[in-house]
Amino acid sequence: MSALAPTLSDTSTALCVVCILLVPLAGAGLALINTGLGRSRSAAQLMMSSLCVLSVAAIAYLACGFAFQGLAGQPAHVAMIGGKPWSWLGSGHLFLHHVPLDNSSVLLAVLLGMLSAGLAGLIPLGAGLDRWRLGACCISTAVLAGWTYPLFAHWVWGGGWLAQLGANYGLGHGFVDSGGASAIQALGGLTALAMAWILGPRRGKYTRDGMPSAIPGHNAVFVLFGCLLALVGWWGLNSAGAILYNGAGAGAAVLVAINTILSAASAALSAALVTNTRFGKPDASLTANGWIGGLAASSGACAVALPVEAVVIGLVAGILVTFSVEWFELRMSVDDPGGSISAHAMGGLWGVLSVGIFAQMAPGALSAAGETAAHRGQWLAQLVGIATLIGFILPLTYGLNRLVNRVYPQRVSAQGERQGMDLYELGAGAYPEFIVHSEEFTER
Amino acid sequence: MKILGFLLLLSGWAIALTAVALLTRDAPRVAFVLAGVGVEILGLALVIRAHSIHRGELE
């Protein structure tokens, strides 16, 4: 599966362009959510970091990312194992030298890849809030967009070995991921986990007896408005992915949009219901995390599930994310202020698995493989994809970021953390008219 | 413990891949992929434990 349509119809091309141009709204939404969930004294630095991450990702992807990712049918490094081809890395030229500039399908894939790499790079920012240096997150993003993301994206969307599990080993349609639940969401979320481990928790987050202190976000309006922006971006992301990577027709975009909003809506409602039941009132930040978790989960099966199944996918995602946030904070002592690990990694992994459970290969979707193709073994292909994310991508991204940390320490100094990232790194705060409470600067 | 955990993660992935590549019958293939995932979960638990904060360390 995941064969790129060799040529798109004019309608599909036009729709794809519109959809891809919506994707930056997902980035804007994530940036607002992360900013709102952080402290006010780090707001400007976080927005600046988001902008830099998108910029670095675009350049790194242009420089080498697309060459490594490649596309189905294009030259790639292939190893023969047991007589079966295992395509493991694209072998294109750097700086898009091999890309024909008149082939709109390929150029659309380049554009979507650039934005997707930027989106994946934004996700770890939520886990590194209030302590991740601007320069360090740029270097980390360059590694992600130039190597980690393209490598996995080749396996999933570039005709790589995961996509070929169906053709080579009879596992359903091979690994299916319509909108990036694995390559963008889970990969970004696992990188967020690696960064949270490397950076360590914020000062004052955990008491001497290991209990976490509540450090509430500074602007719930940013967070909730970011959720609405993200929905529009996700419509574009999921629809463009389904058309470009799954060979779905232009008409499939409607089903994708319906499934996307249903998944997000049911996830937000289930998160609100769970928090209301447990705490007496619905929690805005956890509901927002649930919404994003629902969006992340929707990316997997958005083009191949029925609407009622999208509701189930969202319901499970909302519950999963809500409990996961608490589990990471309380049990694992992982300080993830933006909930990135729970929303994107857990939501994304669930989205990947949901393809194996729910995918019916709905009419109009996955036309490249044929709607009547056997679905047998699909869940095993999805499970192999999950095993690859946890067993290979997590150690890889952790190792690379540890290496970066050795060369260029990623965590800000204690003084910078007390002072706030805005003043320390940018020299000016996001809200200069705010009154600063002196006790926030007192060394404990 | 951290390194051992990451080695187990990689080993679990290798088991899952080997099962897909070498086994042809469904039942053993599924069993070995699940075993690989199990090894990964064990590795993840070790990595998590290694990263857990010692009480008061970062207060």
Coordinates of N, CA and C in Angstrom, one line a residue, chain A residues 289-367:
Chain A
N289 N -6.2 18.3 25.4 CA -5.3 17.2 25.1 C -6.1 16.1 24.5
G290 N -7.3 15.8 25.0 CA -8.1 14.8 24.4 C -8.5 15.1 23.0
W291 N -8.8 16.3 22.7 CA -9.1 16.8 21.3 C -8.0 16.5 20.4
I292 N -6.8 16.9 20.8 CA -5.6 16.7 20.0 C -5.3 15.2 19.8
G293 N -5.5 14.5 20.9 CA -5.3 13.0 20.9 C -6.3 12.4 19.9
G294 N -7.5 12.9 19.8 CA -8.5 12.4 18.9 C -8.1 12.7 17.4
L295 N -7.5 13.9 17.3 CA -7.1 14.3 15.9 C -5.9 13.4 15.5
A296 N -5.0 13.2 16.4 CA -3.8 12.4 16.1 C -4.2 10.9 15.8
A297 N -5.2 10.4 16.6 CA -5.7 9.1 16.3 C -6.4 9.0 15.0
S298 N -7.1 10.1 14.6 CA -7.9 10.1 13.4 C -7.0 9.9 12.1
S299 N -5.8 10.4 12.3 CA -4.9 10.4 11.1 C -4.6 9.0 10.6
G300 N -4.7 8.0 11.4 CA -4.4 6.6 10.9 C -5.5 6.1 10.0
A301 N -6.7 6.1 10.4 CA -7.7 5.4 9.7 C -8.7 6.3 9.1
C302 N -8.4 7.6 8.9 CA -9.4 8.6 8.5 C -9.9 8.3 7.1
A303 N -9.1 7.6 6.3 CA -9.6 7.3 4.9 C -10.2 5.9 4.7
V304 N -10.1 5.1 5.8 CA -10.5 3.7 5.6 C -11.5 3.3 6.7
A305 N -11.9 4.2 7.6 CA -12.9 3.8 8.6 C -14.2 4.4 8.3
L306 N -15.3 3.8 8.9 CA -16.6 4.3 8.7 C -16.8 5.4 9.8
P307 N -17.7 6.3 9.6 CA -17.9 7.4 10.6 C -18.1 6.9 12.0
V308 N -19.0 5.9 12.1 CA -19.2 5.4 13.5 C -18.0 4.8 14.1
E309 N -17.1 4.3 13.3 CA -15.9 3.8 13.8 C -14.9 4.9 14.2
A310 N -15.0 6.0 13.5 CA -14.2 7.2 13.9 C -14.6 7.7 15.3
V311 N -15.9 7.6 15.6 CA -16.4 8.0 16.9 C -15.8 7.1 18.0
V312 N -15.8 5.8 17.7 CA -15.2 4.9 18.7 C -13.7 5.1 18.8
I313 N -13.0 5.4 17.7 CA -11.6 5.7 17.8 C -11.3 6.9 18.7
G314 N -12.2 7.9 18.5 CA -12.0 9.2 19.3 C -12.3 8.9 20.7
L315 N -13.4 8.2 21.0 CA -13.8 7.9 22.4 C -12.6 7.2 23.1
V316 N -12.0 6.2 22.5 CA -10.9 5.5 23.2 C -9.7 6.5 23.3
A317 N -9.5 7.3 22.3 CA -8.3 8.2 22.3 C -8.5 9.2 23.5
G318 N -9.7 9.7 23.7 CA -9.9 10.7 24.7 C -9.7 10.1 26.1
I319 N -10.2 8.9 26.3 CA -10.0 8.2 27.6 C -8.5 7.9 27.8
L320 N -7.9 7.4 26.8 CA -6.5 7.0 26.8 C -5.6 8.2 27.2
V321 N -5.8 9.3 26.5 CA -5.0 10.5 26.7 C -5.2 11.0 28.1
T322 N -6.4 11.1 28.6 CA -6.6 11.6 29.9 C -5.9 10.8 31.0
F323 N -6.0 9.5 30.9 CA -5.3 8.7 32.0 C -3.8 8.7 31.7
S324 N -3.4 8.8 30.5 CA -2.0 8.8 30.1 C -1.3 10.0 30.7
V325 N -1.9 11.2 30.6 CA -1.3 12.4 31.1 C -1.0 12.2 32.6
E326 N -1.9 11.7 33.4 CA -1.7 11.4 34.8 C -0.6 10.4 35.0
W327 N -0.7 9.4 34.2 CA 0.3 8.3 34.4 C 1.7 8.7 34.2
F328 N 1.9 9.5 33.1 CA 3.3 10.0 32.9 C 3.7 10.9 34.0
E329 N 2.8 11.8 34.5 CA 3.2 12.8 35.5 C 3.4 12.1 36.9
L330 N 2.5 11.3 37.3 CA 2.6 10.7 38.6 C 3.5 9.5 38.7
R331 N 3.3 8.5 37.8 CA 4.0 7.2 37.9 C 5.4 7.3 37.3
M332 N 5.5 8.0 36.2 CA 6.8 7.9 35.5 C 7.6 9.1 35.7
S333 N 7.1 10.1 36.5 CA 7.8 11.3 36.8 C 8.3 12.0 35.5
V334 N 7.6 12.0 34.5 CA 7.9 12.7 33.2 C 7.1 14.0 33.2
D335 N 7.9 15.1 33.2 CA 7.3 16.4 33.1 C 7.0 16.8 31.7
D336 N 5.7 16.7 31.3 CA 5.3 17.0 29.9 C 4.2 18.1 30.0
P337 N 4.6 19.4 30.1 CA 3.6 20.4 30.4 C 2.5 20.5 29.3
G338 N 2.9 20.2 28.1 CA 2.0 20.4 26.9 C 1.2 19.1 26.7
G339 N 1.4 18.1 27.4 CA 0.7 16.8 27.2 C 1.0 16.2 25.8
S340 N 2.2 16.6 25.2 CA 2.5 16.1 23.9 C 2.7 14.6 23.8
I341 N 3.3 14.0 24.8 CA 3.6 12.6 24.7 C 2.2 11.8 24.7
S342 N 1.3 12.2 25.6 CA 0.0 11.5 25.7 C -0.8 11.8 24.4
A343 N -0.9 13.0 24.0 CA -1.8 13.3 22.9 C -1.3 12.8 21.6
H344 N 0.0 13.0 21.4 CA 0.6 12.6 20.1 C 1.1 11.2 20.0
A345 N 1.9 10.8 21.0 CA 2.5 9.4 21.0 C 1.4 8.4 21.2
M346 N 0.7 8.6 22.3 CA -0.4 7.6 22.7 C -1.5 7.6 21.6
G347 N -2.0 8.9 21.3 CA -3.0 9.0 20.3 C -2.6 8.5 19.0
G348 N -1.4 8.8 18.6 CA -0.9 8.3 17.3 C -0.8 6.8 17.2
L349 N -0.2 6.2 18.3 CA -0.1 4.7 18.3 C -1.4 4.0 18.3
W350 N -2.4 4.6 19.0 CA -3.7 4.1 19.0 C -4.3 4.2 17.6
G351 N -4.1 5.3 17.0 CA -4.5 5.5 15.6 C -4.0 4.5 14.6
V352 N -2.7 4.2 14.8 CA -2.1 3.1 14.0 C -2.8 1.8 14.2
L353 N -3.0 1.4 15.4 CA -3.6 0.2 15.7 C -5.1 0.1 15.3
S354 N -5.7 1.3 15.3 CA -7.1 1.3 14.9 C -7.3 1.0 13.4
V355 N -6.3 1.2 12.6 CA -6.4 0.8 11.2 C -6.6 -0.7 11.1
G356 N -5.8 -1.4 11.9 CA -5.9 -2.9 11.9 C -7.2 -3.4 12.4
I357 N -7.8 -2.6 13.4 CA -9.0 -3.1 14.0 C -10.2 -2.7 13.2
F358 N -10.3 -1.5 12.8 CA -11.5 -0.9 12.2 C -11.5 -0.8 10.7
A359 N -10.4 -0.7 10.0 CA -10.4 -0.4 8.6 C -11.2 -1.3 7.8
Q360 N -12.2 -0.8 7.1 CA -13.1 -1.6 6.2 C -12.7 -1.4 4.8
M361 N -11.7 -0.5 4.5 CA -11.4 -0.2 3.2 C -12.6 0.4 2.5
A362 N -13.1 1.5 3.0 CA -14.3 2.1 2.6 C -14.3 2.5 1.1
P363 N -15.4 2.5 0.4 CA -15.4 2.8 -1.0 C -14.8 4.2 -1.3
G364 N -13.9 4.2 -2.3 CA -13.3 5.5 -2.6 C -11.9 5.6 -1.9
A365 N -11.7 4.9 -0.9 CA -10.4 4.9 -0.2 C -9.5 3.8 -0.7
L366 N -8.2 4.0 -0.6 CA -7.3 2.9 -0.9 C -7.5 2.3 -2.3
S367 N -7.9 3.1 -3.2 CA -8.3 2.5 -4.5 C -7.1 1.9 -5.2

